[in-house]
Amino acid sequence: MTGIFAGLRVIDAASYVAAPAAATILGDFGAEVIKLEPPGGDAYRALATAPGQPRGETDYPWVLDNRGKRGLVLDLKRPEAQAVLHRLIRDTDVFITNAVPRLRSGLGIAPDLLLGLNPRLIYAALTAYGETGPEADKTGFDATAYWARSGLMDLVRPDASSPPARSVAGLGDHPTGVALYGAIATALYRRERTGQGGLVSATLLGAGLWANGFMVQAALDGAHFIPRPPRDRAPNALVNLYQAGCGRWFLLALLNEARQWPALRAVFGHPDWGEDARFATPALRREHAGALIPLLDAGFATRSLDEWRPVLDAAGLTFDAVGTTQEAAASTQARAMGAIRPTAAGGWTVDTPMHLAGETKAPATPPPALGGDTEAILAEHGYAPAEIRRLREAGALG
């Protein structure tokens, strides 16, 4: 392997999305990542077949979050399997888990135990609600802990009278995985300075509170909250959703009003709006947003979104379409900036969202088959074929 993390050994013993995503980032930058699964495999392998998910020919979520990893199966409920893991831990740099604290001792993966075996180990824990407190052992998904509990689900809806909006798969998991990666990278830097590893953590709730930090800080500071009004009664007509003549919606976001309000008037061919006393200042435009929104609605309805795009861009007006997921996947710009990159098999995948100048990411190779590298990994750690056979017969390898 090449890359900034070449030579770094990672055991990804986590399930589903958030914690494994942190391992995926490490692997993208050259780390060797072993995907440790229980017999039967990570339940995430079946998510693509869950009701309501897109139907396809590939196990697309597994491909996304476990590309380039090697597959190992150990039944950590068995002492023999725990002994294998402990042997591997002695020359492992990063161990990643999303087991809640109360389950770790029974699986032989308690932080004190593993750090005792290898003081340089970075023990990375991902939980829904944290390592301490009355809900530390409460399980959760991003839909519950990141989206619902954080206040985001309550706030992100068309208006206050609408029912709460459901999240989509991985919405909170991937940003939380980036947070865990950041904790791991910080701990690796500390280890370079001190020689010591240690426990690092990230949580779905913490990442959700951070994502909703603008509003949560307002609540902490005792600010008065204003219920979100319907679109046609938005408090700022220049930061609002509009519909083009073709039926497509787009978001207008004009925050530099000194420059962009005159440009918008010019685009519509209405310099006279600048003489309208209701719209003379930003404060007055907000006060009379209910009168300005219908004027903009009527203007935007005269052209299709494809016609508006070059006009608004040329005028320096900040906007973007409410795109579909299929459009996002096909985006030329996403490919040009590297957000979507080729796979080694000739397809495309979503890239992890950070880049270092001069660093080339590892090829996006296929994810591991269940336990596909078990015997090779054990042999690399000194297990003879007869020992591997006995472990398999004992059920330690699933």
mmCIF file of C-alpha atoms in Angstrom:
data_model
loop_
_atom_site.group_PDB
_atom_site.id
_atom_site.type_symbol
_atom_site.label_atom_id
_atom_site.label_comp_id
_atom_site.label_asym_id
_atom_site.label_seq_id
_atom_site.Cartn_x
_atom_site.Cartn_y
_atom_site.Cartn_z
ATOM 1 C CA MET A 1 0.000 0.000 0.000
ATOM 2 C CA THR A 2 1.025 3.595 -0.589
ATOM 3 C CA GLY A 3 -0.348 6.764 0.949
ATOM 4 C CA ILE A 4 0.074 8.838 4.072
ATOM 5 C CA PHE A 5 -1.228 5.972 6.254
ATOM 6 C CA ALA A 6 0.759 3.217 4.533
ATOM 7 C CA GLY A 7 1.824 0.698 7.159
ATOM 8 C CA LEU A 8 -1.040 1.620 9.500
ATOM 9 C CA ARG A 9 -3.024 -1.447 10.594
ATOM 10 C CA VAL A 10 -6.705 -1.005 11.348
ATOM 11 C CA ILE A 11 -9.283 -3.494 12.617
ATOM 12 C CA ASP A 12 -12.802 -2.375 11.783
ATOM 13 C CA ALA A 13 -14.917 -4.444 14.184
ATOM 14 C CA ALA A 14 -17.965 -2.205 13.822
ATOM 15 C CA SER A 15 -21.282 -2.702 12.059
ATOM 16 C CA TYR A 16 -23.515 -0.660 9.792
ATOM 17 C CA VAL A 17 -22.243 2.734 8.630
ATOM 18 C CA ALA A 18 -20.766 5.417 10.862
ATOM 19 C CA ALA A 19 -17.782 3.664 12.448
ATOM 20 C CA PRO A 20 -16.879 1.623 9.345
ATOM 21 C CA ALA A 21 -16.930 4.856 7.326
ATOM 22 C CA ALA A 22 -14.066 6.170 9.471
ATOM 23 C CA ALA A 23 -12.088 3.040 8.582
ATOM 24 C CA THR A 24 -12.896 3.596 4.911
ATOM 25 C CA ILE A 25 -11.280 7.042 5.054
ATOM 26 C CA LEU A 26 -8.162 5.573 6.676
ATOM 27 C CA GLY A 27 -8.060 2.957 3.939
ATOM 28 C CA ASP A 28 -8.449 5.578 1.224
ATOM 29 C CA PHE A 29 -5.222 7.132 2.492
ATOM 30 C CA GLY A 30 -3.300 3.877 2.506
ATOM 31 C CA ALA A 31 -4.078 2.046 5.770
ATOM 32 C CA GLU A 32 -4.536 -1.715 5.761
ATOM 33 C CA VAL A 33 -8.079 -2.282 7.029
ATOM 34 C CA ILE A 34 -9.370 -5.620 8.259
ATOM 35 C CA LYS A 35 -13.151 -5.886 8.355
ATOM 36 C CA LEU A 36 -13.924 -8.067 11.373
ATOM 37 C CA GLU A 37 -17.425 -9.570 11.258
ATOM 38 C CA PRO A 38 -19.320 -12.091 13.373
ATOM 39 C CA PRO A 39 -20.540 -15.378 11.885
ATOM 40 C CA GLY A 40 -23.352 -14.480 9.520
ATOM 41 C CA GLY A 41 -21.785 -11.120 8.768
ATOM 42 C CA ASP A 42 -22.551 -7.471 9.372
ATOM 43 C CA ALA A 43 -26.297 -6.818 9.021
ATOM 44 C CA TYR A 44 -25.342 -3.881 6.789
ATOM 45 C CA ARG A 45 -24.732 -6.402 4.020
ATOM 46 C CA ALA A 46 -28.527 -6.767 3.705
ATOM 47 C CA LEU A 47 -29.533 -3.100 3.866
ATOM 48 C CA ALA A 48 -29.816 -2.721 0.095
ATOM 49 C CA THR A 49 -32.690 -5.231 0.159
ATOM 50 C CA ALA A 50 -34.622 -3.484 2.950
ATOM 51 C CA PRO A 51 -38.112 -2.169 2.099
ATOM 52 C CA GLY A 52 -38.054 1.245 0.464
ATOM 53 C CA GLN A 53 -34.408 1.168 -0.592
ATOM 54 C CA PRO A 54 -33.427 1.507 -4.270
ATOM 55 C CA ARG A 55 -33.289 -1.824 -6.067
ATOM 56 C CA GLY A 56 -30.144 -2.625 -8.004
ATOM 57 C CA GLU A 57 -27.778 -5.316 -9.171
ATOM 58 C CA THR A 58 -25.074 -4.549 -6.579
ATOM 59 C CA ASP A 59 -24.877 -4.392 -2.800
ATOM 60 C CA TYR A 60 -24.244 -0.671 -3.201
ATOM 61 C CA PRO A 61 -24.068 0.379 0.494
ATOM 62 C CA TRP A 62 -21.587 -2.390 1.245
ATOM 63 C CA VAL A 63 -19.496 -1.361 -1.762
ATOM 64 C CA LEU A 64 -19.499 2.257 -0.604
ATOM 65 C CA ASP A 65 -18.516 1.825 3.038
ATOM 66 C CA ASN A 66 -16.292 -1.244 2.931
ATOM 67 C CA ARG A 67 -14.308 -0.898 -0.261
ATOM 68 C CA GLY A 68 -10.696 -2.020 -0.144
ATOM 69 C CA LYS A 69 -10.956 -3.861 3.190
ATOM 70 C CA ARG A 70 -9.925 -7.439 3.954
ATOM 71 C CA GLY A 71 -12.457 -9.842 5.444
ATOM 72 C CA LEU A 72 -12.049 -11.687 8.765
ATOM 73 C CA VAL A 73 -14.700 -13.623 10.686
ATOM 74 C CA LEU A 74 -14.364 -14.264 14.437
ATOM 75 C CA ASP A 75 -17.087 -15.294 16.845
ATOM 76 C CA LEU A 76 -16.098 -13.012 19.721
ATOM 77 C CA LYS A 77 -18.601 -14.715 22.009
ATOM 78 C CA ARG A 78 -16.081 -17.564 22.162
ATOM 79 C CA PRO A 79 -12.882 -17.299 24.242
ATOM 80 C CA GLU A 80 -10.849 -18.907 21.449
ATOM 81 C CA ALA A 81 -11.861 -16.142 19.049
ATOM 82 C CA GLN A 82 -11.120 -13.452 21.627
ATOM 83 C CA ALA A 83 -7.632 -14.912 22.022
ATOM 84 C CA VAL A 84 -7.110 -14.579 18.255
ATOM 85 C CA LEU A 85 -8.189 -10.948 18.318
ATOM 86 C CA HIS A 86 -5.906 -10.215 21.265
ATOM 87 C CA ARG A 87 -2.985 -11.656 19.332
ATOM 88 C CA LEU A 88 -3.794 -9.426 16.375
ATOM 89 C CA ILE A 89 -4.223 -6.376 18.599
ATOM 90 C CA ARG A 90 -0.578 -6.479 19.670
ATOM 91 C CA ASP A 91 0.516 -5.114 16.292
ATOM 92 C CA THR A 92 -2.623 -3.154 15.397
ATOM 93 C CA ASP A 93 -2.653 0.647 15.316
ATOM 94 C CA VAL A 94 -6.373 1.395 15.336
ATOM 95 C CA PHE A 95 -9.297 -0.671 16.647
ATOM 96 C CA ILE A 96 -12.796 0.545 15.774
ATOM 97 C CA THR A 97 -16.019 -0.606 17.426
ATOM 98 C CA ASN A 98 -19.610 0.546 17.766
ATOM 99 C CA ALA A 99 -20.482 -1.830 20.602
ATOM 100 C CA VAL A 100 -22.108 -0.027 23.540
ATOM 101 C CA PRO A 101 -19.972 -0.006 26.722
ATOM 102 C CA ARG A 102 -21.898 -2.741 28.551
ATOM 103 C CA LEU A 103 -21.254 -5.277 25.771
ATOM 104 C CA ARG A 104 -17.510 -4.801 25.361
ATOM 105 C CA SER A 105 -16.225 -6.909 28.251
ATOM 106 C CA GLY A 106 -18.265 -9.925 27.176
ATOM 107 C CA LEU A 107 -16.764 -9.725 23.702
ATOM 108 C CA GLY A 108 -13.215 -9.321 24.989
ATOM 109 C CA ILE A 109 -12.903 -5.815 23.583
ATOM 110 C CA ALA A 110 -13.058 -3.575 26.661
ATOM 111 C CA PRO A 111 -10.793 -0.545 26.191
ATOM 112 C CA ASP A 112 -8.669 -1.227 29.266
ATOM 113 C CA LEU A 113 -8.065 -4.805 28.125
ATOM 114 C CA LEU A 114 -7.000 -3.950 24.576
ATOM 115 C CA LEU A 115 -4.948 -0.926 25.627
ATOM 116 C CA GLY A 116 -3.241 -3.112 28.189
ATOM 117 C CA LEU A 117 -2.191 -5.452 25.397
ATOM 118 C CA ASN A 118 -0.982 -2.585 23.215
ATOM 119 C CA PRO A 119 -0.496 0.850 24.836
ATOM 120 C CA ARG A 120 0.077 2.423 21.387
ATOM 121 C CA LEU A 121 -3.359 1.308 20.191
ATOM 122 C CA ILE A 122 -5.941 3.910 19.208
ATOM 123 C CA TYR A 123 -9.239 2.507 20.502
ATOM 124 C CA ALA A 124 -11.985 4.284 18.531
ATOM 125 C CA ALA A 125 -15.521 3.951 19.896
ATOM 126 C CA LEU A 126 -18.641 5.057 18.049
ATOM 127 C CA THR A 127 -21.873 5.135 20.045
ATOM 128 C CA ALA A 128 -25.283 6.707 19.693
ATOM 129 C CA TYR A 129 -25.278 8.537 23.030
ATOM 130 C CA GLY A 130 -21.743 8.535 24.429
ATOM 131 C CA GLU A 131 -19.401 6.734 26.786
ATOM 132 C CA THR A 132 -20.890 8.161 29.994
ATOM 133 C CA GLY A 133 -24.251 9.245 31.370
ATOM 134 C CA PRO A 134 -27.565 7.450 31.956
ATOM 135 C CA GLU A 135 -28.035 6.609 28.265
ATOM 136 C CA ALA A 136 -24.503 5.451 27.442
ATOM 137 C CA ASP A 137 -25.757 1.913 26.804
ATOM 138 C CA LYS A 138 -28.781 2.977 24.773
ATOM 139 C CA THR A 139 -28.621 1.794 21.184
ATOM 140 C CA GLY A 140 -29.563 4.004 18.262
ATOM 141 C CA PHE A 141 -29.260 4.699 14.567
ATOM 142 C CA ASP A 142 -28.586 7.984 12.838
ATOM 143 C CA ALA A 143 -32.319 8.336 12.196
ATOM 144 C CA THR A 144 -33.007 8.291 15.938
ATOM 145 C CA ALA A 145 -29.952 9.818 17.618
ATOM 146 C CA TYR A 146 -28.559 12.176 14.947
ATOM 147 C CA TRP A 147 -31.733 13.198 13.161
ATOM 148 C CA ALA A 148 -34.610 12.934 15.630
ATOM 149 C CA ARG A 149 -32.982 13.580 19.014
ATOM 150 C CA SER A 150 -30.802 16.531 17.927
ATOM 151 C CA GLY A 151 -33.698 18.784 16.900
ATOM 152 C CA LEU A 152 -32.934 18.507 13.186
ATOM 153 C CA MET A 153 -36.011 16.399 12.464
ATOM 154 C CA ASP A 154 -38.225 18.971 14.152
ATOM 155 C CA LEU A 155 -36.728 21.937 12.315
ATOM 156 C CA VAL A 156 -36.139 20.603 8.789
ATOM 157 C CA ARG A 157 -39.653 20.606 7.410
ATOM 158 C CA PRO A 158 -41.455 22.905 4.943
ATOM 159 C CA ASP A 159 -43.185 24.811 7.726
ATOM 160 C CA ALA A 160 -44.124 24.379 11.352
ATOM 161 C CA SER A 161 -47.496 22.804 10.501
ATOM 162 C CA SER A 162 -45.958 20.019 8.377
ATOM 163 C CA PRO A 163 -45.231 16.592 9.883
ATOM 164 C CA PRO A 164 -41.579 15.873 10.694
ATOM 165 C CA ALA A 165 -39.470 14.719 7.768
ATOM 166 C CA ARG A 166 -37.892 11.262 7.742
ATOM 167 C CA SER A 167 -34.180 11.005 7.110
ATOM 168 C CA VAL A 168 -32.538 8.927 4.388
ATOM 169 C CA ALA A 169 -30.140 6.050 4.978
ATOM 170 C CA GLY A 170 -26.728 7.190 6.192
ATOM 171 C CA LEU A 171 -27.675 10.863 6.452
ATOM 172 C CA GLY A 172 -26.103 11.230 9.887
ATOM 173 C CA ASP A 173 -23.821 8.213 9.766
ATOM 174 C CA HIS A 174 -21.388 9.552 7.206
ATOM 175 C CA PRO A 175 -20.744 12.923 8.887
ATOM 176 C CA THR A 176 -20.406 11.111 12.220
ATOM 177 C CA GLY A 177 -17.888 8.771 10.596
ATOM 178 C CA VAL A 178 -15.892 11.814 9.516
ATOM 179 C CA ALA A 179 -15.933 12.997 13.147
ATOM 180 C CA LEU A 180 -14.597 9.632 14.315
ATOM 181 C CA TYR A 181 -11.915 9.747 11.630
ATOM 182 C CA GLY A 182 -10.925 13.204 12.892
ATOM 183 C CA ALA A 183 -10.626 11.848 16.431
ATOM 184 C CA ILE A 184 -8.460 8.954 15.207
ATOM 185 C CA ALA A 185 -6.189 11.222 13.167
ATOM 186 C CA THR A 186 -5.801 13.569 16.145
ATOM 187 C CA ALA A 187 -4.928 10.631 18.395
ATOM 188 C CA LEU A 188 -2.366 9.388 15.879
ATOM 189 C CA TYR A 189 -0.737 12.824 15.928
ATOM 190 C CA ARG A 190 -0.678 12.726 19.735
ATOM 191 C CA ARG A 191 0.879 9.254 19.584
ATOM 192 C CA GLU A 192 3.644 10.597 17.373
ATOM 193 C CA ARG A 193 4.456 13.096 20.113
ATOM 194 C CA THR A 194 3.951 10.915 23.220
ATOM 195 C CA GLY A 195 4.172 7.295 22.055
ATOM 196 C CA GLN A 196 0.834 6.561 23.714
ATOM 197 C CA GLY A 197 -2.463 5.516 22.212
ATOM 198 C CA GLY A 198 -5.776 5.724 24.038
ATOM 199 C CA LEU A 199 -9.545 5.837 23.789
ATOM 200 C CA VAL A 200 -11.191 8.234 21.324
ATOM 201 C CA SER A 201 -14.879 8.495 20.576
ATOM 202 C CA ALA A 202 -17.596 10.116 18.527
ATOM 203 C CA THR A 203 -21.365 9.925 18.872
ATOM 204 C CA LEU A 204 -24.368 10.180 16.607
ATOM 205 C CA LEU A 205 -26.075 12.568 19.015
ATOM 206 C CA GLY A 206 -22.984 14.751 19.347
ATOM 207 C CA ALA A 207 -22.589 14.988 15.586
ATOM 208 C CA GLY A 208 -26.285 15.799 15.256
ATOM 209 C CA LEU A 209 -26.028 18.558 17.845
ATOM 210 C CA TRP A 210 -22.995 19.928 15.992
ATOM 211 C CA ALA A 211 -24.873 19.815 12.669
ATOM 212 C CA ASN A 212 -27.731 21.686 14.358
ATOM 213 C CA GLY A 213 -25.279 23.825 16.303
ATOM 214 C CA PHE A 214 -26.585 27.193 15.041
ATOM 215 C CA MET A 215 -30.010 26.473 16.508
ATOM 216 C CA VAL A 216 -28.832 24.544 19.573
ATOM 217 C CA GLN A 217 -26.576 27.442 20.551
ATOM 218 C CA ALA A 218 -29.544 29.765 20.138
ATOM 219 C CA ALA A 219 -31.495 27.601 22.590
ATOM 220 C CA LEU A 220 -28.559 27.525 25.016
ATOM 221 C CA ASP A 221 -28.426 31.308 24.926
ATOM 222 C CA GLY A 222 -32.160 31.643 25.546
ATOM 223 C CA ALA A 223 -33.065 33.010 22.115
ATOM 224 C CA HIS A 224 -36.720 33.277 21.089
ATOM 225 C CA PHE A 225 -37.585 30.762 18.346
ATOM 226 C CA ILE A 226 -39.869 31.705 15.467
ATOM 227 C CA PRO A 227 -41.906 28.830 13.951
ATOM 228 C CA ARG A 228 -40.978 28.237 10.330
ATOM 229 C CA PRO A 229 -43.650 29.829 8.117
ATOM 230 C CA PRO A 230 -44.897 28.505 4.755
ATOM 231 C CA ARG A 231 -42.798 29.363 1.702
ATOM 232 C CA ASP A 232 -45.111 32.149 0.570
ATOM 233 C CA ARG A 233 -44.707 33.853 3.958
ATOM 234 C CA ALA A 234 -40.931 33.431 4.243
ATOM 235 C CA PRO A 235 -39.282 36.216 6.272
ATOM 236 C CA ASN A 236 -36.774 36.992 3.500
ATOM 237 C CA ALA A 237 -37.883 36.900 -0.131
ATOM 238 C CA LEU A 238 -34.276 36.834 -1.310
ATOM 239 C CA VAL A 239 -33.530 33.600 0.559
ATOM 240 C CA ASN A 240 -36.367 31.384 -0.500
ATOM 241 C CA LEU A 241 -37.518 28.548 -2.737
ATOM 242 C CA TYR A 242 -38.900 29.417 -6.166
ATOM 243 C CA GLN A 243 -40.370 27.410 -9.019
ATOM 244 C CA ALA A 244 -39.273 27.879 -12.603
ATOM 245 C CA GLY A 245 -41.726 27.735 -15.463
ATOM 246 C CA CYS A 246 -40.849 24.093 -16.133
ATOM 247 C CA GLY A 247 -41.956 23.100 -12.640
ATOM 248 C CA ARG A 248 -38.453 22.651 -11.208
ATOM 249 C CA TRP A 249 -37.700 24.174 -7.817
ATOM 250 C CA PHE A 250 -34.528 26.031 -6.916
ATOM 251 C CA LEU A 251 -33.197 27.834 -3.863
ATOM 252 C CA LEU A 252 -32.292 31.501 -4.164
ATOM 253 C CA ALA A 253 -29.821 32.709 -1.503
ATOM 254 C CA LEU A 254 -28.917 36.367 -1.952
ATOM 255 C CA LEU A 255 -27.029 37.444 1.181
ATOM 256 C CA ASN A 256 -24.923 40.169 -0.460
ATOM 257 C CA GLU A 257 -27.906 42.417 -1.079
ATOM 258 C CA ALA A 258 -25.924 45.565 -1.833
ATOM 259 C CA ARG A 259 -24.718 43.933 -5.053
ATOM 260 C CA GLN A 260 -27.245 41.189 -5.693
ATOM 261 C CA TRP A 261 -30.529 43.076 -5.207
ATOM 262 C CA PRO A 262 -29.757 45.471 -8.108
ATOM 263 C CA ALA A 263 -28.548 42.505 -10.180
ATOM 264 C CA LEU A 264 -31.805 40.657 -9.529
ATOM 265 C CA ARG A 265 -33.845 43.696 -10.583
ATOM 266 C CA ALA A 266 -31.829 43.898 -13.777
ATOM 267 C CA VAL A 267 -32.351 40.209 -14.527
ATOM 268 C CA PHE A 268 -36.109 40.688 -14.264
ATOM 269 C CA GLY A 269 -36.057 43.948 -16.210
ATOM 270 C CA HIS A 270 -37.580 45.810 -13.288
ATOM 271 C CA PRO A 271 -35.263 48.646 -12.279
ATOM 272 C CA ASP A 272 -38.442 50.336 -11.005
ATOM 273 C CA TRP A 273 -38.450 47.964 -8.004
ATOM 274 C CA GLY A 274 -35.522 50.014 -6.771
ATOM 275 C CA GLU A 275 -37.838 53.025 -6.547
ATOM 276 C CA ASP A 276 -40.526 51.124 -4.639
ATOM 277 C CA ALA A 277 -40.495 52.420 -1.072
ATOM 278 C CA ARG A 278 -41.436 48.965 0.244
ATOM 279 C CA PHE A 279 -38.166 47.512 -1.017
ATOM 280 C CA ALA A 280 -35.798 50.426 -0.431
ATOM 281 C CA THR A 281 -33.678 48.767 2.285
ATOM 282 C CA PRO A 282 -32.971 45.213 3.460
ATOM 283 C CA ALA A 283 -35.124 45.805 6.528
ATOM 284 C CA LEU A 284 -38.038 47.048 4.412
ATOM 285 C CA ARG A 285 -37.670 44.149 1.975
ATOM 286 C CA ARG A 286 -38.043 41.787 4.919
ATOM 287 C CA GLU A 287 -40.982 43.715 6.297
ATOM 288 C CA HIS A 288 -42.686 43.511 2.903
ATOM 289 C CA ALA A 289 -41.467 40.034 1.906
ATOM 290 C CA GLY A 290 -45.091 38.986 1.460
ATOM 291 C CA ALA A 291 -45.407 41.511 -1.371
ATOM 292 C CA LEU A 292 -42.046 40.748 -2.987
ATOM 293 C CA ILE A 293 -42.410 36.947 -3.097
ATOM 294 C CA PRO A 294 -45.359 37.009 -5.568
ATOM 295 C CA LEU A 295 -43.416 39.350 -7.851
ATOM 296 C CA LEU A 296 -40.469 36.958 -7.893
ATOM 297 C CA ASP A 297 -42.797 33.970 -8.324
ATOM 298 C CA ALA A 298 -44.310 35.561 -11.411
ATOM 299 C CA GLY A 299 -40.932 36.446 -12.848
ATOM 300 C CA PHE A 300 -39.337 33.050 -12.326
ATOM 301 C CA ALA A 301 -42.380 31.328 -13.851
ATOM 302 C CA THR A 302 -41.593 32.907 -17.229
ATOM 303 C CA ARG A 303 -38.607 30.644 -18.004
ATOM 304 C CA SER A 304 -37.506 27.077 -17.460
ATOM 305 C CA LEU A 305 -34.753 26.232 -15.000
ATOM 306 C CA ASP A 306 -32.401 25.452 -17.901
ATOM 307 C CA GLU A 307 -33.057 28.949 -19.234
ATOM 308 C CA TRP A 308 -32.609 30.591 -15.840
ATOM 309 C CA ARG A 309 -29.310 28.892 -14.982
ATOM 310 C CA PRO A 310 -27.010 30.841 -17.349
ATOM 311 C CA VAL A 311 -28.863 34.090 -16.677
ATOM 312 C CA LEU A 312 -28.584 33.849 -12.886
ATOM 313 C CA ASP A 313 -24.973 32.658 -13.072
ATOM 314 C CA ALA A 314 -23.976 35.512 -15.359
ATOM 315 C CA ALA A 315 -25.564 37.985 -12.947
ATOM 316 C CA GLY A 316 -23.609 36.568 -10.015
ATOM 317 C CA LEU A 317 -26.757 35.488 -8.172
ATOM 318 C CA THR A 318 -26.353 32.636 -5.688
ATOM 319 C CA PHE A 319 -28.773 29.773 -6.273
ATOM 320 C CA ASP A 320 -28.983 26.089 -6.980
ATOM 321 C CA ALA A 321 -31.588 23.637 -8.143
ATOM 322 C CA VAL A 322 -33.339 21.204 -5.875
ATOM 323 C CA GLY A 323 -31.621 18.318 -7.602
ATOM 324 C CA THR A 324 -32.592 14.685 -7.637
ATOM 325 C CA THR A 325 -30.228 12.024 -6.338
ATOM 326 C CA GLN A 326 -29.860 10.722 -9.885
ATOM 327 C CA GLU A 327 -28.753 14.182 -11.019
ATOM 328 C CA ALA A 328 -26.279 14.403 -8.150
ATOM 329 C CA ALA A 329 -24.823 11.024 -9.132
ATOM 330 C CA ALA A 330 -24.452 12.099 -12.769
ATOM 331 C CA SER A 331 -22.929 15.497 -11.959
ATOM 332 C CA THR A 332 -20.020 16.521 -14.169
ATOM 333 C CA GLN A 333 -18.833 18.909 -11.459
ATOM 334 C CA ALA A 334 -18.845 16.144 -8.825
ATOM 335 C CA ARG A 335 -16.516 14.109 -11.033
ATOM 336 C CA ALA A 336 -14.315 17.092 -11.870
ATOM 337 C CA MET A 337 -13.786 17.911 -8.188
ATOM 338 C CA GLY A 338 -13.227 14.262 -7.271
ATOM 339 C CA ALA A 339 -16.339 13.864 -5.117
ATOM 340 C CA ILE A 340 -17.311 10.940 -7.338
ATOM 341 C CA ARG A 341 -14.388 8.860 -8.543
ATOM 342 C CA PRO A 342 -13.785 5.729 -10.619
ATOM 343 C CA THR A 343 -13.606 2.288 -9.065
ATOM 344 C CA ALA A 344 -10.993 -0.294 -9.939
ATOM 345 C CA ALA A 345 -13.773 -2.362 -11.541
ATOM 346 C CA GLY A 346 -14.680 0.386 -14.001
ATOM 347 C CA GLY A 347 -17.658 1.902 -12.190
ATOM 348 C CA TRP A 348 -18.035 4.955 -9.982
ATOM 349 C CA THR A 349 -18.241 5.537 -6.240
ATOM 350 C CA VAL A 350 -18.765 8.415 -3.841
ATOM 351 C CA ASP A 351 -15.391 9.543 -2.537
ATOM 352 C CA THR A 352 -14.633 10.340 1.078
ATOM 353 C CA PRO A 353 -14.899 14.124 1.461
ATOM 354 C CA MET A 354 -11.334 15.228 2.149
ATOM 355 C CA HIS A 355 -8.270 15.563 -0.024
ATOM 356 C CA LEU A 356 -4.614 16.346 0.609
ATOM 357 C CA ALA A 357 -2.576 18.013 -2.107
ATOM 358 C CA GLY A 358 0.077 15.598 -3.309
ATOM 359 C CA GLU A 359 -1.663 12.533 -1.840
ATOM 360 C CA THR A 360 -3.300 10.031 -4.166
ATOM 361 C CA LYS A 361 -5.991 7.889 -2.619
ATOM 362 C CA ALA A 362 -5.880 4.113 -2.790
ATOM 363 C CA PRO A 363 -7.846 2.535 -5.658
ATOM 364 C CA ALA A 364 -11.493 1.878 -4.868
ATOM 365 C CA THR A 365 -11.320 -1.915 -4.945
ATOM 366 C CA PRO A 366 -14.234 -4.253 -4.142
ATOM 367 C CA PRO A 367 -15.315 -4.842 -0.532
ATOM 368 C CA PRO A 368 -14.466 -8.137 1.167
ATOM 369 C CA ALA A 369 -16.452 -11.325 0.942
ATOM 370 C CA LEU A 370 -17.572 -12.549 4.345
ATOM 371 C CA GLY A 371 -14.418 -13.868 6.010
ATOM 372 C CA GLY A 372 -12.708 -14.040 2.648
ATOM 373 C CA ASP A 373 -9.247 -13.291 4.043
ATOM 374 C CA THR A 374 -9.534 -15.048 7.405
ATOM 375 C CA GLU A 375 -6.937 -17.749 6.810
ATOM 376 C CA ALA A 376 -4.486 -15.379 5.109
ATOM 377 C CA ILE A 377 -4.731 -12.845 7.945
ATOM 378 C CA LEU A 378 -4.202 -15.493 10.613
ATOM 379 C CA ALA A 379 -1.258 -16.957 8.716
ATOM 380 C CA GLU A 380 0.327 -13.504 8.542
ATOM 381 C CA HIS A 381 0.097 -13.360 12.338
ATOM 382 C CA GLY A 382 1.891 -16.652 12.815
ATOM 383 C CA TYR A 383 -0.959 -19.179 12.885
ATOM 384 C CA ALA A 384 -0.051 -22.540 11.376
ATOM 385 C CA PRO A 385 -2.574 -24.353 9.141
ATOM 386 C CA ALA A 386 -3.271 -26.887 11.895
ATOM 387 C CA GLU A 387 -4.046 -24.101 14.388
ATOM 388 C CA ILE A 388 -6.389 -22.421 11.929
ATOM 389 C CA ARG A 389 -8.140 -25.739 11.332
ATOM 390 C CA ARG A 390 -8.615 -26.277 15.083
ATOM 391 C CA LEU A 391 -10.009 -22.768 15.499
ATOM 392 C CA ARG A 392 -12.463 -23.413 12.703
ATOM 393 C CA GLU A 393 -13.514 -26.745 14.188
ATOM 394 C CA ALA A 394 -14.047 -25.030 17.553
ATOM 395 C CA GLY A 395 -16.384 -22.511 15.924
ATOM 396 C CA ALA A 396 -14.134 -19.516 16.654
ATOM 397 C CA LEU A 397 -13.978 -18.609 12.977
ATOM 398 C CA GLY A 398 -17.685 -18.975 12.358
#
